[in-house]
C-alpha cells in the first residue's frame, strides 16, 4: 500500500461529549512525533447538545488548510453519521461506537465499542484513548507515539490513569487490526530543525501582545474573543499590570483609551456586536491621538449573527469603524503564527502613529490549534511612543505631523479632546484648524507603510490574493493551480491598511486580481477597486472556511470566463 | 487654557452656576498643590460633554491635564486613567444629562469597584448645551423644549441613587456657596474611593432656580437648600438615606465610608496571590 503524507480525521458528535479533546490530543501526539498538525472546530453556541465537529489534519509538511475530504470520520451517533458520511474519501473509514447504534454494512464502517472498552480499563473516561488507538492502527502509527503522549499529558493524574489509558490505546489498536481496515502508513515525519509551540490563534495574539509589552487589558466576554480576556486575566498580573473584565464594550474601549492616554500600552478584544458598541470610542482615540489596540475576532453575520461560526465580514467596519473622516490601520493575520506577529506589529503601529489599530482576526483562527515555529523573543522589535519631555505650555497638537505625546504626571499638560481642537487641545471650530488636524491625522498613516507581503508568479497577468484566514486554503489552491499549468500569480499581506505601497503598485498592473473572502459583499475587492485595482471577489458565506477544491474550481472557471471574453491571461 | 484663547469660542451664559463650580474646583486643586506639594500635572480632569464639561478648557490658574471625551463616558475614561496610573489625582466634571442619563450605566459598576476618583456633577435639571431639553433630575410635569406638555417621568433622586449604588462618598452642594463647595471637592479628592459631589448649578438660560434654592422671604418662597445638621454621622448609611429622602437640597456630606478598599488596592491585593510568569515561561507553556 502506498505511503501517505497527509491524514484528515473528523470527530462528529454532540456538543459536550468531550471528544474535542480526542482531536486535540491526536494532533498533539503527532506533533510531538514531528508531524505538522492543524485542528479545526465548529459548534453551536450552546454549551451542551447540538451538532458539533472537530477535525485534525496531520501532515509531513506544514498544514495550510483544514483538509477538504476525510480519511476517517469518527461519529458518536446516527445523526452525525448521516451528516458527515459523504465527505469521507473513497477508501476512507468511518469509525462508530457499535454499542451506541448500528450501521448496515457500507464497506467503510468500522464499529468499535469505544465506551465499553474504555470503561473496561478502569478509567471511565478512556473512550477517547480507544478511538486514538484505533486511528493509530489504521495508519500504522507507532504505538509508542501515542503512549508517549499519554505519559506526558496524564502523568499528573497518577500512574493508574496512565496505565488505564495505555491499555485503552492497545485495545483500540487491536480493534483496528482485527477489522482488516487499513489506510496506508503515514510517511515518517520530517521534524523541523527549529523549536515549535502548539497553540490557537487567540493565544498567539495574547503571547504577541505580552511580548511587545501590553500593560493594560480590558474586555467583555464575547465569542470568539473571550479566550483573549481569560488569558489576559490569568497572565497579565503583577506590578504595573492590569487585566480586567469590564461591564460592557463601551466601558472596555473608553477605559483602554484612558489608559493609553495615561501612558500605558493598552488593548481590548471583542467580536462583531461589541465592535459595533466601540464605534464612538474608536473615533475618540483617532481624534485625540491615543495609542490603543483593538482585537476584533470576527464571527458571522450582522447583529448577534452566528456567534460560533467563521466569516470575514467586518473588514469594512474595521477600516471605518466610526463616523466622520477616519481610516483605521488594520492588520489581519492569516495563520496562527501570523496572529503572534500581528499583535506585535499592532502595538508597534499604535505606539508609532499614536492612534488606534485594529487587529482583525476571525473565528477559524481563534479555535484552530496549530504547531508554529517558536517565536524568537530576542529578535523582536518593540517600539514605544515618542514622549514629550519638556516643560509646561506645550502645544501637543501643533503642526501637520506626528508630535511627541505628553504623559499625565509629567509636565506638558494639554486636553485630549474628542472635539476638533487647537494645539493645546482646546475646542475650536475654525476652518483652518479642522483642515490642519484632519490632514495631520491622515498624514500619520504614512508612518505605517512598512508592511511586508508575499508574492509568487509575479509575471502572470492574473493573481490570487486572499486576506486573513482564507490564506491557507487559497495558497493550497494556488499551488494546485500553478502545478497544473494555470498561469496565475500569488499575493498576500496581513497589512490591509495601509497596504504596502509596492504591493499596491504591483496589483494595479494586473489584468485581474481574484480575492477569495468569506462575506457576501466582496469587501476587500471593493476596497482594492477603490484603490485602482481590477479586483473581483470569490465569496462564500456559509459560516465555514473555504475548501481548497472549491477554490480551484471557481478560479479555473473565472479564468476560463475571462479567456472567453478575450482578456489576455 | 490660562490665557484668553481667540480660537476657543465657547462661553457660559452670564450667571451660569458653572462659574461658581469652576472657582471651587480651582481652589480645591490649588489647595491640594499647596498641602501635598504634588505638582499640578499630577491632576487629570476628565470632562463630559455639555456646557458643564467645557470647564476643562475654562479653568484658570495652574493647568492640570484634561480629557474632553465622549458624552456619558467620563467614568470609564477615568477608570483607564486611574488604573493606568494610580498615582494620579483624577477628577470627573459632568452635567446631570451626561452623568445620569447616557452615562448612568457606568455609575453602579464604579461604585462596586470603589474607583478612586472624585466626581463633580453639575445638576441644572436640563440639557444646557443642546438648548434646554429635559434631564433625569427635572421634576414631573416640568415644561422644557422636549417636554412641551410637561415631563411624563418622575424626577430622579440622584443622592438616593448614589447611596443605593454603593458610592462611598456622597456630598450635596450649591454652586453659589463656593467656599463650602471647594471644601467638599477637596474632601472628595482625598477620599480613598468613589466620591460624588452633586452640585445644584442653575442654568440661567433654560431653568433658573437660584430663587428656589436660596428662597425669597419677600415672595414667600422657602429655600430648597438646607444645611445637613452638625450631628449627622456620615458613616451611618441609614442616616444618609434619611437625608436623601428628606426633600429639598441638603448641603454637606451625606456619606463617608472609608472602610472599603479602593479599586487599585483590590487589584494589587489579588495580584499578590497570582503566580506571575515571565514571558519565556508563557511561551514555554505551549512547547510540544
Ligand atoms: C452620543 C451623544 N449623544 C448626544 C449628544 C448631544 N449632547 C451634547 S451635550 C448633551 C446634553 C448635555 O446636558 P448635561 O450633561 O446636563 O450638561 P449641561 O449642558 O446641562 O451642562 C447632549 C445630549 C452627544 N454629544 N453625544
Ligand atoms: S445654557 Fe445654561 S448651563 Fe449652558 S452655559 Fe448657559 S446657563 Fe450655563
Coordinates of C-alpha atoms in Angstrom, one line a residue, chain A residues 28 31-32 152 196-200 203 207 210-212 216 218 231 234-239 241-248 250-252 254-259 261-262 264 280-281 284 288 290 340 371 374-375 377 392 406-419 421-430 433, chain B residues 1-3 5-10 39-47 49 54 56-58 62-86 88 102 105-107 109-110 112-113 263-264 267-268 270-272 274-288:
Chain A
X28 CA -0.7 16.9 19.8
X31 CA 3.0 17.0 16.7
X32 CA 5.3 15.6 19.4
X152 CA 3.3 13.4 29.0
X196 CA 8.0 24.6 18.0
X197 CA 5.0 25.5 20.1
X198 CA 1.4 24.5 19.5
X199 CA -1.4 26.9 20.3
X200 CA -4.5 28.6 18.9
X203 CA -3.4 32.5 22.5
X207 CA 1.6 36.0 23.5
X210 CA 2.8 40.1 26.0
X211 CA 6.0 40.0 24.0
X212 CA 5.6 43.6 22.9
X216 CA -3.4 47.2 30.3
X218 CA -9.9 45.3 29.4
X231 CA -5.8 34.6 29.0
X234 CA -4.6 34.8 34.1
X235 CA -1.3 36.2 32.8
X236 CA -1.3 39.9 32.8
X237 CA -0.8 40.3 36.6
X238 CA 1.8 41.9 38.8
X239 CA 3.1 45.4 39.4
X241 CA -0.2 45.5 35.0
X242 CA -4.0 45.5 34.8
X243 CA -6.3 42.9 33.2
X244 CA -10.0 43.2 33.8
X245 CA -13.5 42.2 32.8
X246 CA -15.5 45.4 32.1
X247 CA -19.2 45.9 32.3
X248 CA -19.6 46.5 28.6
X250 CA -18.3 50.8 25.7
X251 CA -16.6 50.7 29.1
X252 CA -13.8 48.5 27.6
X254 CA -13.1 54.0 26.7
X255 CA -11.1 52.7 29.6
X256 CA -8.4 51.3 27.3
X257 CA -8.2 54.8 25.8
X258 CA -7.9 56.4 29.2
X259 CA -5.0 54.0 30.0
X261 CA -3.6 58.5 27.4
X262 CA -2.1 57.8 30.8
X264 CA 0.2 52.6 29.0
X280 CA -17.7 56.1 19.0
X281 CA -14.8 55.2 21.3
X284 CA -12.3 59.3 20.1
X288 CA -7.4 62.6 20.4
X290 CA -4.2 58.0 21.7
X340 CA 1.5 36.4 17.1
X371 CA 2.1 24.0 15.5
X374 CA 8.7 29.2 18.5
X375 CA 9.0 32.9 18.3
X377 CA 11.8 36.8 21.5
X392 CA 4.6 73.1 30.7
X406 CA 2.9 64.2 27.0
X407 CA 2.1 61.7 29.8
X408 CA 0.0 62.8 32.7
X409 CA 2.1 63.1 35.9
X410 CA 4.9 64.8 34.0
X411 CA 4.9 68.4 32.7
X412 CA 3.2 69.2 29.4
X413 CA -0.5 69.3 30.4
X414 CA -2.9 69.5 27.5
X415 CA -6.5 68.5 26.8
X416 CA -7.0 65.2 24.9
X417 CA -10.1 66.3 23.0
X418 CA -12.7 64.4 21.1
X419 CA -14.0 67.7 19.6
X421 CA -9.2 71.3 18.8
X422 CA -6.3 73.6 18.6
X423 CA -2.6 73.0 19.5
X424 CA -3.4 72.8 23.3
X425 CA -6.4 70.6 22.8
X426 CA -9.0 73.3 23.4
X427 CA -12.2 73.1 21.3
X428 CA -12.3 75.2 18.2
X429 CA -14.5 75.4 15.1
X430 CA -12.1 77.4 12.8
X433 CA -7.8 74.2 12.3
Chain B
X1 CA -6.4 77.4 28.9
X2 CA -5.0 80.1 31.1
X3 CA -4.8 83.0 28.6
X5 CA -7.7 81.8 23.6
X6 CA -9.1 83.5 20.4
X7 CA -9.8 80.2 18.8
X8 CA -11.9 78.9 21.7
X9 CA -15.4 80.2 21.1
X10 CA -17.5 78.7 23.9
X39 CA 2.6 69.5 41.1
X40 CA -0.4 70.4 39.0
X41 CA 0.4 67.9 36.2
X42 CA -0.5 65.1 38.7
X43 CA -4.1 66.1 38.3
X44 CA -6.3 65.0 35.4
X45 CA -9.7 66.5 34.8
X46 CA -11.9 64.1 32.8
X47 CA -14.9 66.1 31.4
X49 CA -20.0 66.7 27.0
X54 CA -16.3 72.8 29.0
X56 CA -11.8 71.6 31.4
X57 CA -11.0 74.4 28.9
X58 CA -12.1 77.3 31.1
X62 CA -2.3 76.2 37.2
X63 CA -3.3 73.9 34.3
X64 CA -4.0 70.3 35.1
X65 CA -4.1 67.6 32.3
X66 CA -7.5 67.4 30.7
X67 CA -9.6 64.8 28.8
X68 CA -12.6 66.0 27.0
X69 CA -14.1 62.8 25.6
X70 CA -17.5 61.4 24.7
X71 CA -21.0 62.2 26.0
X72 CA -21.6 60.0 29.0
X73 CA -18.3 58.2 29.2
X74 CA -16.3 60.2 31.8
X75 CA -16.3 57.3 34.3
X76 CA -14.8 54.5 32.1
X77 CA -12.2 57.0 30.7
X78 CA -11.3 58.0 34.3
X79 CA -11.0 54.3 35.2
X80 CA -8.5 53.8 32.4
X81 CA -6.5 56.9 33.6
X82 CA -6.6 56.0 37.2
X83 CA -5.9 52.3 36.8
X84 CA -3.3 53.1 34.2
X85 CA -1.5 55.2 36.7
X86 CA -2.9 55.0 40.3
X88 CA -2.7 60.4 39.5
X102 CA -26.5 58.5 28.9
X105 CA -24.8 52.6 33.3
X106 CA -21.3 53.4 34.5
X107 CA -22.2 54.6 38.0
X109 CA -20.0 49.3 38.4
X110 CA -17.6 52.0 39.5
X112 CA -18.8 48.4 43.3
X113 CA -15.2 48.7 42.3
X263 CA -10.1 49.7 43.3
X264 CA -6.3 50.0 42.9
X267 CA -6.2 44.8 42.2
X268 CA -2.9 45.0 44.0
X270 CA -5.4 40.0 44.1
X271 CA -2.1 40.3 42.1
X272 CA -0.3 39.3 45.3
X274 CA -1.2 35.4 41.5
X275 CA 1.7 33.5 40.1
X276 CA 3.2 35.9 37.6
X277 CA 5.1 34.2 34.8
X278 CA 7.9 35.5 32.7
X279 CA 7.4 35.9 29.0
X280 CA 9.7 32.9 28.4
X281 CA 7.6 30.8 30.7
X282 CA 4.4 31.9 28.9
X283 CA 5.9 30.8 25.6
X284 CA 7.3 27.6 27.0
X285 CA 3.9 26.6 28.3
X286 CA 2.9 25.9 24.7
X287 CA 6.0 23.7 23.9
X288 CA 5.2 20.5 22.2

